Amino acid sequence: MHPFEYMRLGDTDQAVALVSADPGASFLAGGTTQLDLMKDGVLEPQRLVDITRLPLRGIMHTGSAAHVGALTTMEELAADEPLRERLPFVREALLLGASTQLRNMATIGGNLLQRARCRYFRDPTVGACNKREPGSGCAAITGIQRMHAVLGTSDHCIALHASDVAVPLVALDAIVHVQGQDGPRQVPLTQFYLPPGTTPHIENVLHHGELITEVEIPLLPEGTRSHYIKVRDRVSYEFALASAGVALDMDGGVIREARVALGGVGTIPWRAWGAEQVLNGAEANAGNFRAAAEAALEGARPLPGTAFKVELAKRTLVRTLETVAGGGS
């Protein structure tokens, strides 16, 4: 591991000011991904600013939303009873996203900012990785592609965004609260992540030194049903080949409002706007579910190693819709 300076601060403004002024500095919270990347030589910060003592932990409920401090752990959020009752698919995604040990360490802010699980990005001996070395190429495009994306890809990168909980949060229109040198701002999670395009190394809209302080999770109307399904190679700790987070506000057999997002198939947590358009106001039946799945995967760009994901994602979404709607009709 590359030598670095370690600092621990207890004031949010001081932490933001320090990292903003130092291009070689990074924040450190749970560290469950960051430290692995440092050990592998992928990340080499000159200074780590430990933020675990900042007052950014806890969950506060208002009438319309849950306000989750960025340092709240995955396990703490999964155990929150109001969220469990109103938004079960958030809890399901948290529990399926990591082992108990990791959930007790990993923070919500850190989970949203986790780096790509691409084996080529995480291996510094591989020269062609536009995320790590802009302009160097993408080894994954001609390499082993199974765990990569089919939506939001480009000729410069096909790396997958692996967060589970980001999937239902994107479906819910969660809002990320950010603190920077210029003060606080709020960013809808649907606008927070950036597809790779020609700049895969720029993964989100955060500026250097900006810090996630809170995630605001809107609560859906009483009676809204939700579910998260994750398909993976093995039941134990593994990333998704395809996943779907669905929330349906039903009126008998008719869908008043649908919220749909996909994981395991996108370069960013993928909001399936097309699927929602098909479902809103439609009857909950097998034909409409399949039509929604077709719309959700419209524009997919599979490679030989990821071609199976297109149909797998469609079937995963149909199964999730059937489960939430009570089996359809």
Short mmCIF file of C-alpha atoms in Angstrom, two decimals:
data_model
loop_
_atom_site.label_atom_id
_atom_site.label_comp_id
_atom_site.label_asym_id
_atom_site.label_seq_id
_atom_site.Cartn_x
_atom_site.Cartn_y
_atom_site.Cartn_z
CA MET A 1 0.00 0.00 0.00
CA HIS A 2 1.23 3.47 -0.88
CA PRO A 3 2.21 5.61 2.17
CA PHE A 4 -0.38 8.21 3.19
CA GLU A 5 -1.16 10.70 5.94
CA TYR A 6 -4.10 9.91 8.21
CA MET A 7 -6.26 12.54 9.90
CA ARG A 8 -9.49 12.33 11.92
CA LEU A 9 -11.80 15.35 12.15
CA GLY A 10 -15.01 15.95 14.04
CA ASP A 11 -16.30 19.00 12.17
CA THR A 12 -17.99 18.72 8.79
CA ASP A 13 -16.96 22.15 7.51
CA GLN A 14 -13.33 21.52 8.45
CA ALA A 15 -13.32 18.14 6.73
CA VAL A 16 -14.81 19.59 3.55
CA ALA A 17 -12.38 22.52 3.55
CA LEU A 18 -9.37 20.29 4.08
CA VAL A 19 -10.17 17.82 1.31
CA SER A 20 -11.30 20.54 -1.10
CA ALA A 21 -7.95 22.29 -0.76
CA ASP A 22 -5.89 19.13 -1.28
CA PRO A 23 -6.17 17.27 -4.63
CA GLY A 24 -4.43 14.28 -3.03
CA ALA A 25 -6.88 13.95 -0.13
CA SER A 26 -9.87 11.63 0.20
CA PHE A 27 -12.57 11.03 2.77
CA LEU A 28 -12.58 7.76 4.71
CA ALA A 29 -15.74 6.31 6.27
CA GLY A 30 -16.42 2.56 6.47
CA GLY A 31 -13.62 1.92 4.01
CA THR A 32 -14.96 -1.49 2.94
CA THR A 33 -14.19 -0.78 -0.74
CA GLN A 34 -11.69 2.05 -0.51
CA LEU A 35 -9.10 0.19 1.55
CA ASP A 36 -9.23 -2.82 -0.77
CA LEU A 37 -8.52 -0.56 -3.74
CA MET A 38 -5.66 1.08 -1.87
CA LYS A 39 -4.14 -2.30 -1.03
CA ASP A 40 -4.36 -3.27 -4.69
CA GLY A 41 -2.69 -0.04 -5.76
CA VAL A 42 -5.70 1.20 -7.70
CA LEU A 43 -6.24 4.21 -5.41
CA GLU A 44 -3.27 6.08 -3.97
CA PRO A 45 -4.49 9.04 -1.92
CA GLN A 46 -1.79 11.10 -0.25
CA ARG A 47 -4.04 11.89 2.71
CA LEU A 48 -7.04 10.14 4.24
CA VAL A 49 -9.47 12.25 6.24
CA ASP A 50 -11.44 10.02 8.62
CA ILE A 51 -15.02 11.33 8.87
CA THR A 52 -16.47 8.62 11.12
CA ARG A 53 -16.83 11.09 14.01
CA LEU A 54 -18.78 13.67 12.03
CA PRO A 55 -22.40 14.16 13.20
CA LEU A 56 -23.81 12.44 10.10
CA ARG A 57 -25.27 9.28 11.59
CA GLY A 58 -28.86 8.44 12.37
CA ILE A 59 -32.35 8.26 10.85
CA MET A 60 -35.03 10.91 11.26
CA HIS A 61 -38.57 10.43 9.99
CA THR A 62 -40.89 13.19 8.84
CA GLY A 63 -44.35 12.71 7.47
CA SER A 64 -43.15 12.29 3.90
CA ALA A 65 -39.57 11.02 4.06
CA ALA A 66 -36.81 9.29 5.97
CA HIS A 67 -33.70 11.41 6.39
CA VAL A 68 -30.69 9.11 6.65
CA GLY A 69 -27.32 10.42 7.73
CA ALA A 70 -24.57 9.45 5.32
CA LEU A 71 -22.60 7.64 8.05
CA THR A 72 -25.56 5.47 9.02
CA THR A 73 -24.56 1.87 8.40
CA MET A 74 -26.38 -0.47 6.07
CA GLU A 75 -27.34 -2.63 9.06
CA GLU A 76 -28.77 0.32 10.98
CA LEU A 77 -30.95 1.31 8.06
CA ALA A 78 -32.06 -2.27 7.45
CA ALA A 79 -33.19 -2.46 11.10
CA ASP A 80 -35.27 0.73 10.93
CA GLU A 81 -38.86 -0.32 11.63
CA PRO A 82 -40.76 2.50 9.84
CA LEU A 83 -38.70 1.94 6.68
CA ARG A 84 -39.25 -1.80 6.96
CA GLU A 85 -43.01 -1.29 7.06
CA ARG A 86 -43.31 1.39 4.38
CA LEU A 87 -40.45 0.49 2.00
CA PRO A 88 -39.68 -3.22 2.34
CA PHE A 89 -37.73 -3.34 -0.93
CA VAL A 90 -35.12 -0.97 0.51
CA ARG A 91 -34.54 -3.33 3.41
CA GLU A 92 -34.46 -6.34 1.09
CA ALA A 93 -31.81 -4.70 -1.08
CA LEU A 94 -29.70 -3.86 1.98
CA LEU A 95 -29.85 -7.42 3.31
CA LEU A 96 -29.01 -8.91 -0.08
CA GLY A 97 -26.23 -6.41 -0.71
CA ALA A 98 -23.60 -7.59 1.77
CA SER A 99 -22.77 -9.94 4.61
CA THR A 100 -23.71 -8.98 8.16
CA GLN A 101 -20.10 -8.10 8.94
CA LEU A 102 -19.90 -5.71 6.00
CA ARG A 103 -23.33 -4.20 6.70
CA ASN A 104 -22.12 -3.29 10.19
CA MET A 105 -19.19 -1.36 8.68
CA ALA A 106 -20.38 -0.02 5.34
CA THR A 107 -22.14 3.34 5.35
CA ILE A 108 -25.04 4.45 3.19
CA GLY A 109 -23.04 7.29 1.66
CA GLY A 110 -20.15 4.96 0.93
CA ASN A 111 -22.43 2.35 -0.63
CA LEU A 112 -23.76 4.88 -3.10
CA LEU A 113 -20.20 5.86 -3.98
CA GLN A 114 -18.74 2.37 -4.32
CA ARG A 115 -16.46 1.94 -7.28
CA ALA A 116 -16.90 -0.39 -10.23
CA ARG A 117 -16.54 -4.13 -9.63
CA CYS A 118 -14.81 -4.55 -13.00
CA ARG A 119 -11.88 -6.94 -12.64
CA TYR A 120 -9.88 -4.86 -15.10
CA PHE A 121 -10.41 -1.64 -13.16
CA ARG A 122 -9.32 -3.39 -9.97
CA ASP A 123 -6.15 -4.89 -11.45
CA PRO A 124 -3.43 -2.23 -11.86
CA THR A 125 -1.40 -4.64 -14.01
CA VAL A 126 -4.05 -4.21 -16.72
CA GLY A 127 -3.09 -1.14 -18.70
CA ALA A 128 -6.32 -0.62 -20.64
CA CYS A 129 -8.88 0.87 -18.25
CA ASN A 130 -10.42 4.23 -19.02
CA LYS A 131 -11.77 4.50 -15.46
CA ARG A 132 -8.29 4.20 -14.00
CA GLU A 133 -6.25 5.73 -16.82
CA PRO A 134 -8.38 7.94 -19.10
CA GLY A 135 -7.67 7.30 -22.74
CA SER A 136 -6.02 3.92 -22.20
CA GLY A 137 -8.87 1.80 -23.57
CA CYS A 138 -11.26 -0.77 -22.11
CA ALA A 139 -9.94 -4.30 -21.64
CA ALA A 140 -13.39 -5.55 -20.66
CA ILE A 141 -14.83 -4.98 -24.13
CA THR A 142 -12.57 -7.68 -25.57
CA GLY A 143 -12.12 -9.61 -22.32
CA ILE A 144 -14.35 -11.50 -19.88
CA GLN A 145 -17.68 -9.69 -19.99
CA ARG A 146 -20.07 -11.73 -17.82
CA MET A 147 -20.28 -9.29 -14.89
CA HIS A 148 -20.62 -6.17 -17.01
CA ALA A 149 -23.41 -3.87 -18.14
CA VAL A 150 -25.76 -3.86 -21.12
CA LEU A 151 -27.49 -0.51 -20.43
CA GLY A 152 -25.77 2.86 -20.44
CA THR A 153 -22.55 1.48 -21.89
CA SER A 154 -20.25 3.17 -24.37
CA ASP A 155 -17.30 2.25 -26.55
CA HIS A 156 -15.12 3.48 -23.68
CA CYS A 157 -16.53 1.49 -20.75
CA ILE A 158 -18.98 -1.31 -19.91
CA ALA A 159 -18.32 -1.44 -16.15
CA LEU A 160 -21.28 -2.23 -13.92
CA HIS A 161 -22.55 -0.21 -10.97
CA ALA A 162 -22.93 -2.89 -8.30
CA SER A 163 -24.89 -1.21 -5.51
CA ASP A 164 -28.06 -3.07 -4.53
CA VAL A 165 -29.69 -0.42 -2.34
CA ALA A 166 -29.17 2.26 -4.99
CA VAL A 167 -31.72 0.42 -7.16
CA PRO A 168 -34.80 0.99 -4.95
CA LEU A 169 -33.48 4.41 -3.96
CA VAL A 170 -33.37 5.46 -7.61
CA ALA A 171 -36.90 4.13 -8.05
CA LEU A 172 -38.03 6.23 -5.08
CA ASP A 173 -36.52 9.49 -6.37
CA ALA A 174 -34.25 9.70 -3.33
CA ILE A 175 -32.35 12.95 -2.88
CA VAL A 176 -28.66 13.19 -2.02
CA HIS A 177 -27.71 16.09 0.27
CA VAL A 178 -24.18 17.32 -0.37
CA GLN A 179 -21.89 19.71 1.50
CA GLY A 180 -19.11 21.52 -0.37
CA GLN A 181 -16.96 24.62 -0.16
CA ASP A 182 -19.77 26.63 -1.76
CA GLY A 183 -22.32 25.37 0.75
CA PRO A 184 -24.98 22.65 0.69
CA ARG A 185 -26.88 21.43 -2.33
CA GLN A 186 -29.36 18.69 -3.13
CA VAL A 187 -29.12 16.29 -6.06
CA PRO A 188 -31.84 13.82 -7.11
CA LEU A 189 -30.29 10.37 -7.18
CA THR A 190 -31.61 9.94 -10.73
CA GLN A 191 -29.25 12.80 -11.70
CA PHE A 192 -26.37 11.90 -9.39
CA TYR A 193 -24.69 9.18 -11.48
CA LEU A 194 -23.11 9.78 -14.88
CA PRO A 195 -23.04 7.16 -17.66
CA PRO A 196 -19.47 6.56 -18.90
CA GLY A 197 -19.76 8.21 -22.31
CA THR A 198 -16.26 9.35 -23.25
CA THR A 199 -15.29 10.08 -19.62
CA PRO A 200 -15.72 6.86 -17.60
CA HIS A 201 -13.44 8.18 -14.85
CA ILE A 202 -16.11 10.77 -13.94
CA GLU A 203 -18.75 8.64 -12.23
CA ASN A 204 -21.00 11.18 -10.53
CA VAL A 205 -21.66 14.89 -10.17
CA LEU A 206 -19.66 15.38 -6.95
CA HIS A 207 -16.81 17.87 -7.09
CA HIS A 208 -13.58 17.10 -5.28
CA GLY A 209 -14.07 17.81 -1.59
CA GLU A 210 -17.85 17.57 -1.66
CA LEU A 211 -19.28 15.24 0.94
CA ILE A 212 -22.59 13.38 1.04
CA THR A 213 -24.21 14.33 4.34
CA GLU A 214 -27.69 12.82 4.04
CA VAL A 215 -29.88 10.68 1.84
CA GLU A 216 -33.53 11.71 1.80
CA ILE A 217 -35.80 8.76 1.03
CA PRO A 218 -39.40 9.66 0.13
CA LEU A 219 -42.08 7.46 1.69
CA LEU A 220 -44.65 6.06 -0.72
CA PRO A 221 -48.42 6.22 -0.05
CA GLU A 222 -49.76 3.83 2.55
CA GLY A 223 -50.60 0.48 1.00
CA THR A 224 -47.97 0.68 -1.74
CA ARG A 225 -46.38 -2.73 -2.27
CA SER A 226 -42.71 -3.22 -3.07
CA HIS A 227 -40.16 -5.98 -3.56
CA TYR A 228 -36.52 -6.42 -4.61
CA ILE A 229 -35.29 -9.54 -6.41
CA LYS A 230 -31.62 -10.26 -6.99
CA VAL A 231 -30.41 -12.98 -9.36
CA ARG A 232 -26.81 -14.09 -8.85
CA ASP A 233 -24.47 -17.01 -9.47
CA ARG A 234 -24.60 -18.17 -5.86
CA VAL A 235 -26.76 -17.43 -2.83
CA SER A 236 -23.87 -16.40 -0.60
CA TYR A 237 -22.19 -13.00 -0.90
CA GLU A 238 -22.19 -12.20 -4.63
CA PHE A 239 -23.03 -9.33 -6.94
CA ALA A 240 -26.14 -9.31 -9.12
CA LEU A 241 -26.31 -10.65 -12.64
CA ALA A 242 -29.68 -8.90 -12.75
CA SER A 243 -31.94 -7.35 -10.14
CA ALA A 244 -35.18 -5.41 -10.03
CA GLY A 245 -36.72 -3.06 -7.50
CA VAL A 246 -40.45 -2.47 -7.97
CA ALA A 247 -43.07 -0.48 -6.06
CA LEU A 248 -46.71 -0.52 -7.15
CA ASP A 249 -49.59 1.63 -5.95
CA MET A 250 -52.59 -0.54 -6.82
CA ASP A 251 -56.32 0.07 -7.14
CA GLY A 252 -57.76 -3.41 -7.28
CA GLY A 253 -56.23 -4.99 -10.38
CA VAL A 254 -55.10 -1.67 -11.88
CA ILE A 255 -51.71 -0.05 -11.33
CA ARG A 256 -52.15 3.59 -10.34
CA GLU A 257 -48.41 4.26 -10.22
CA ALA A 258 -45.35 2.09 -10.81
CA ARG A 259 -41.76 2.70 -9.80
CA VAL A 260 -39.22 0.44 -11.44
CA ALA A 261 -35.42 0.25 -11.39
CA LEU A 262 -32.89 -2.37 -12.46
CA GLY A 263 -29.52 -3.44 -11.11
CA GLY A 264 -26.83 -5.76 -12.38
CA VAL A 265 -27.30 -4.56 -15.95
CA GLY A 266 -26.50 -0.83 -15.98
CA THR A 267 -23.41 1.32 -15.78
CA ILE A 268 -25.49 3.31 -13.30
CA PRO A 269 -28.45 2.26 -11.12
CA TRP A 270 -31.04 2.09 -13.90
CA ARG A 271 -34.42 3.79 -13.61
CA ALA A 272 -36.73 2.01 -16.05
CA TRP A 273 -38.81 4.99 -17.14
CA GLY A 274 -40.15 3.13 -20.18
CA ALA A 275 -41.44 0.29 -18.04
CA GLU A 276 -43.22 2.75 -15.75
CA GLN A 277 -44.97 4.37 -18.72
CA VAL A 278 -46.27 0.98 -19.83
CA LEU A 279 -47.51 0.10 -16.33
CA ASN A 280 -49.05 3.35 -15.13
CA GLY A 281 -52.82 3.06 -15.43
CA ALA A 282 -52.59 -0.47 -16.83
CA GLU A 283 -54.05 -3.73 -15.58
CA ALA A 284 -51.69 -5.94 -13.61
CA ASN A 285 -51.43 -8.90 -15.97
CA ALA A 286 -48.78 -11.02 -17.64
CA GLY A 287 -49.02 -9.24 -20.98
CA ASN A 288 -48.43 -5.81 -19.51
CA PHE A 289 -45.63 -7.11 -17.32
CA ARG A 290 -43.80 -8.52 -20.33
CA ALA A 291 -44.40 -5.31 -22.29
CA ALA A 292 -42.89 -3.36 -19.39
CA ALA A 293 -39.86 -5.65 -19.37
CA GLU A 294 -39.36 -5.14 -23.11
CA ALA A 295 -39.52 -1.37 -22.61
CA ALA A 296 -37.08 -1.52 -19.69
CA LEU A 297 -34.38 -3.18 -21.81
CA GLU A 298 -34.92 -1.05 -24.88
CA GLY A 299 -31.59 0.31 -26.05
CA ALA A 300 -29.51 -2.45 -24.45
CA ARG A 301 -26.11 -2.97 -26.07
CA PRO A 302 -25.01 -6.48 -25.17
CA LEU A 303 -21.70 -8.04 -26.11
CA PRO A 304 -21.26 -11.80 -26.58
CA GLY A 305 -20.47 -12.31 -22.90
CA THR A 306 -23.41 -10.23 -21.66
CA ALA A 307 -26.09 -11.16 -24.22
CA PHE A 308 -27.76 -13.50 -21.71
CA LYS A 309 -28.40 -10.57 -19.39
CA VAL A 310 -31.01 -9.00 -21.64
CA GLU A 311 -33.50 -11.85 -21.32
CA LEU A 312 -32.45 -12.52 -17.71
CA ALA A 313 -33.22 -8.91 -16.75
CA LYS A 314 -36.60 -9.07 -18.49
CA ARG A 315 -37.57 -12.25 -16.65
CA THR A 316 -36.31 -10.85 -13.35
CA LEU A 317 -38.50 -7.77 -13.79
CA VAL A 318 -41.56 -9.82 -14.77
CA ARG A 319 -41.08 -12.05 -11.74
CA THR A 320 -40.77 -9.04 -9.46
CA LEU A 321 -43.89 -7.43 -10.90
CA GLU A 322 -45.83 -10.67 -10.47
CA THR A 323 -44.69 -10.93 -6.87
CA VAL A 324 -45.61 -7.35 -6.00
CA ALA A 325 -48.95 -7.47 -7.78
CA GLY A 326 -49.86 -10.76 -6.13
CA GLY A 327 -49.29 -12.97 -9.16
CA GLY A 328 -50.97 -10.82 -11.81
CA SER A 329 -53.93 -12.14 -13.75
#
